[in-house]
């Protein structure tokens, strides 16, 4: 026969309420991290993943051409190309995370 303590512990073990606790992301990781790509890979198709990557490359090219045009048609230096690339990357990561992680469509 079980003691009262064993019986209570056994009941608590089976009646335990568990919560799905996901780690809380920081602001930068939430909006500019790679979680959008993880969600896209998990939920989206391969064609969608390829489309978003091609769109990133095309957008990067457009951003560099636009910067060159705005700066007077001169060829931008490597430093400015890198800055434009980083800014475009952050904007693109924000959009991907907005669509696949923080948007209401997938919540």
Tab-separated table of N, CA and C in Angstrom, residues 2-58:
chain	number	residue	atom	x	y	z
A	2	UNK	N	0.457	2.254	-0.764
A	2	UNK	CA	1.231	3.486	-0.873
A	2	UNK	C	0.948	4.400	0.311
A	3	UNK	N	1.991	5.093	0.695
A	3	UNK	CA	1.786	6.095	1.735
A	3	UNK	C	1.086	7.310	1.121
A	4	UNK	N	0.613	8.178	1.984
A	4	UNK	CA	-0.080	9.375	1.495
A	4	UNK	C	0.853	10.240	0.653
A	5	UNK	N	2.102	10.328	1.063
A	5	UNK	CA	3.070	11.140	0.333
A	5	UNK	C	3.326	10.572	-1.058
A	6	UNK	N	3.509	9.257	-1.149
A	6	UNK	CA	3.723	8.632	-2.459
A	6	UNK	C	2.501	8.801	-3.347
A	7	UNK	N	1.323	8.649	-2.780
A	7	UNK	CA	0.086	8.795	-3.540
A	7	UNK	C	-0.057	10.221	-4.073
A	8	UNK	N	0.228	11.207	-3.207
A	8	UNK	CA	0.124	12.603	-3.624
A	8	UNK	C	1.155	12.937	-4.701
A	9	UNK	N	2.385	12.479	-4.537
A	9	UNK	CA	3.419	12.728	-5.539
A	9	UNK	C	3.071	12.078	-6.870
A	10	UNK	N	2.503	10.885	-6.820
A	10	UNK	CA	2.102	10.195	-8.038
A	10	UNK	C	0.996	10.974	-8.750
A	11	UNK	N	0.033	11.467	-7.986
A	11	UNK	CA	-1.053	12.258	-8.574
A	11	UNK	C	-0.524	13.551	-9.167
A	12	UNK	N	0.378	14.219	-8.480
A	12	UNK	CA	0.934	15.470	-8.980
A	12	UNK	C	1.725	15.250	-10.264
A	13	UNK	N	2.401	14.117	-10.330
A	13	UNK	CA	3.188	13.811	-11.510
A	13	UNK	C	2.290	13.688	-12.741
A	14	UNK	N	1.130	13.097	-12.582
A	14	UNK	CA	0.239	12.871	-13.714
A	14	UNK	C	-0.683	14.054	-13.993
A	15	UNK	N	-0.904	14.895	-13.026
A	15	UNK	CA	-1.801	16.033	-13.203
A	15	UNK	C	-1.046	17.342	-13.397
A	16	UNK	N	0.213	17.237	-13.658
A	16	UNK	CA	1.043	18.426	-13.780
A	16	UNK	C	0.666	19.202	-15.039
A	17	UNK	N	0.473	20.475	-14.895
A	17	UNK	CA	0.173	21.342	-16.032
A	17	UNK	C	1.495	21.860	-16.569
A	18	UNK	N	1.689	21.691	-17.844
A	18	UNK	CA	2.913	22.185	-18.458
A	18	UNK	C	2.565	23.273	-19.453
A	19	UNK	N	3.449	24.207	-19.598
A	19	UNK	CA	3.294	25.305	-20.534
A	19	UNK	C	4.397	25.209	-21.569
A	20	UNK	N	4.059	25.562	-22.778
A	20	UNK	CA	5.049	25.599	-23.842
A	20	UNK	C	5.796	26.916	-23.718
A	21	UNK	N	6.912	26.880	-23.042
A	21	UNK	CA	7.670	28.101	-22.813
A	21	UNK	C	8.803	28.179	-23.817
A	22	UNK	N	8.665	29.115	-24.747
A	22	UNK	CA	9.731	29.353	-25.698
A	22	UNK	C	10.623	30.444	-25.126
A	23	UNK	N	11.910	30.393	-25.422
A	23	UNK	CA	12.784	31.436	-24.899
A	23	UNK	C	12.382	32.802	-25.461
A	24	UNK	N	12.437	33.787	-24.601
A	24	UNK	CA	12.078	35.137	-25.017
A	24	UNK	C	13.270	35.745	-25.742
A	25	UNK	N	13.015	36.189	-26.960
A	25	UNK	CA	14.080	36.773	-27.758
A	25	UNK	C	14.231	38.248	-27.409
A	26	UNK	N	15.424	38.746	-27.566
A	26	UNK	CA	15.643	40.167	-27.414
A	26	UNK	C	15.101	40.911	-28.630
A	27	UNK	N	15.031	42.214	-28.523
A	27	UNK	CA	14.480	43.027	-29.606
A	27	UNK	C	15.243	42.828	-30.914
A	28	UNK	N	16.562	42.888	-30.851
A	28	UNK	CA	17.377	42.763	-32.066
A	28	UNK	C	17.205	41.381	-32.677
A	29	UNK	N	17.263	40.343	-31.859
A	29	UNK	CA	17.121	38.987	-32.387
A	29	UNK	C	15.719	38.750	-32.931
A	30	UNK	N	14.718	39.340	-32.288
A	30	UNK	CA	13.338	39.126	-32.720
A	30	UNK	C	13.073	39.752	-34.083
A	31	UNK	N	13.575	40.954	-34.305
A	31	UNK	CA	13.251	41.658	-35.544
A	31	UNK	C	14.319	41.521	-36.618
A	32	UNK	N	15.574	41.251	-36.256
A	32	UNK	CA	16.640	41.197	-37.247
A	32	UNK	C	17.390	39.869	-37.261
A	33	UNK	N	16.944	38.876	-36.502
A	33	UNK	CA	17.616	37.579	-36.449
A	33	UNK	C	17.196	36.670	-37.590
A	34	UNK	N	17.607	35.427	-37.514
A	34	UNK	CA	17.353	34.460	-38.583
A	34	UNK	C	16.131	33.595	-38.318
A	35	UNK	N	15.275	33.994	-37.391
A	35	UNK	CA	14.093	33.197	-37.071
A	35	UNK	C	13.109	33.141	-38.227
A	36	UNK	N	13.052	34.208	-39.018
A	36	UNK	CA	12.173	34.201	-40.190
A	36	UNK	C	12.580	33.142	-41.197
A	37	UNK	N	13.889	32.986	-41.397
A	37	UNK	CA	14.369	31.957	-42.326
A	37	UNK	C	14.075	30.566	-41.783
A	38	UNK	N	14.187	30.395	-40.467
A	38	UNK	CA	13.876	29.089	-39.870
A	38	UNK	C	12.407	28.749	-40.063
A	39	UNK	N	11.531	29.741	-39.858
A	39	UNK	CA	10.098	29.511	-40.052
A	39	UNK	C	9.790	29.241	-41.513
A	40	UNK	N	10.437	29.971	-42.405
A	40	UNK	CA	10.224	29.754	-43.838
A	40	UNK	C	10.662	28.357	-44.238
A	41	UNK	N	11.791	27.912	-43.715
A	41	UNK	CA	12.267	26.567	-44.033
A	41	UNK	C	11.347	25.499	-43.469
A	42	UNK	N	10.787	25.756	-42.288
A	42	UNK	CA	9.924	24.759	-41.652
A	42	UNK	C	8.532	24.714	-42.274
A	43	UNK	N	7.989	25.863	-42.632
A	43	UNK	CA	6.609	25.922	-43.108
A	43	UNK	C	6.490	26.108	-44.612
A	44	UNK	N	7.452	26.771	-45.219
A	44	UNK	CA	7.356	27.099	-46.631
A	44	UNK	C	7.914	26.010	-47.518
A	45	UNK	N	7.731	26.208	-48.783
A	45	UNK	CA	8.247	25.239	-49.745
A	45	UNK	C	9.655	25.643	-50.177
A	46	UNK	N	10.307	24.762	-50.881
A	46	UNK	CA	11.644	25.049	-51.392
A	46	UNK	C	11.584	26.177	-52.405
A	47	UNK	N	10.527	26.200	-53.212
A	47	UNK	CA	10.369	27.251	-54.224
A	47	UNK	C	10.249	28.615	-53.547
A	48	UNK	N	9.501	28.686	-52.450
A	48	UNK	CA	9.359	29.952	-51.728
A	48	UNK	C	10.695	30.398	-51.148
A	49	UNK	N	11.461	29.467	-50.604
A	49	UNK	CA	12.775	29.804	-50.057
A	49	UNK	C	13.694	30.334	-51.145
A	50	UNK	N	13.712	29.669	-52.290
A	50	UNK	CA	14.539	30.128	-53.411
A	50	UNK	C	14.082	31.504	-53.873
A	51	UNK	N	12.759	31.720	-53.949
A	51	UNK	CA	12.232	33.019	-54.367
A	51	UNK	C	12.707	34.127	-53.433
A	52	UNK	N	12.625	33.912	-52.128
A	52	UNK	CA	13.033	34.946	-51.182
A	52	UNK	C	14.535	35.214	-51.261
A	53	UNK	N	15.325	34.204	-51.524
A	53	UNK	CA	16.775	34.420	-51.642
A	53	UNK	C	17.131	35.152	-52.926
A	54	UNK	N	16.444	34.824	-54.016
A	54	UNK	CA	16.665	35.547	-55.275
A	54	UNK	C	16.203	36.992	-55.118
A	55	UNK	N	15.065	37.184	-54.447
A	55	UNK	CA	14.571	38.536	-54.209
A	55	UNK	C	15.565	39.347	-53.388
A	56	UNK	N	16.240	38.708	-52.429
A	56	UNK	CA	17.268	39.407	-51.656
A	56	UNK	C	18.397	39.867	-52.569
A	57	UNK	N	18.880	38.989	-53.448
A	57	UNK	CA	19.983	39.339	-54.344
A	57	UNK	C	19.578	40.451	-55.309
A	58	UNK	N	18.372	40.360	-55.858
A	58	UNK	CA	17.895	41.399	-56.777
A	58	UNK	C	17.743	42.724	-56.029
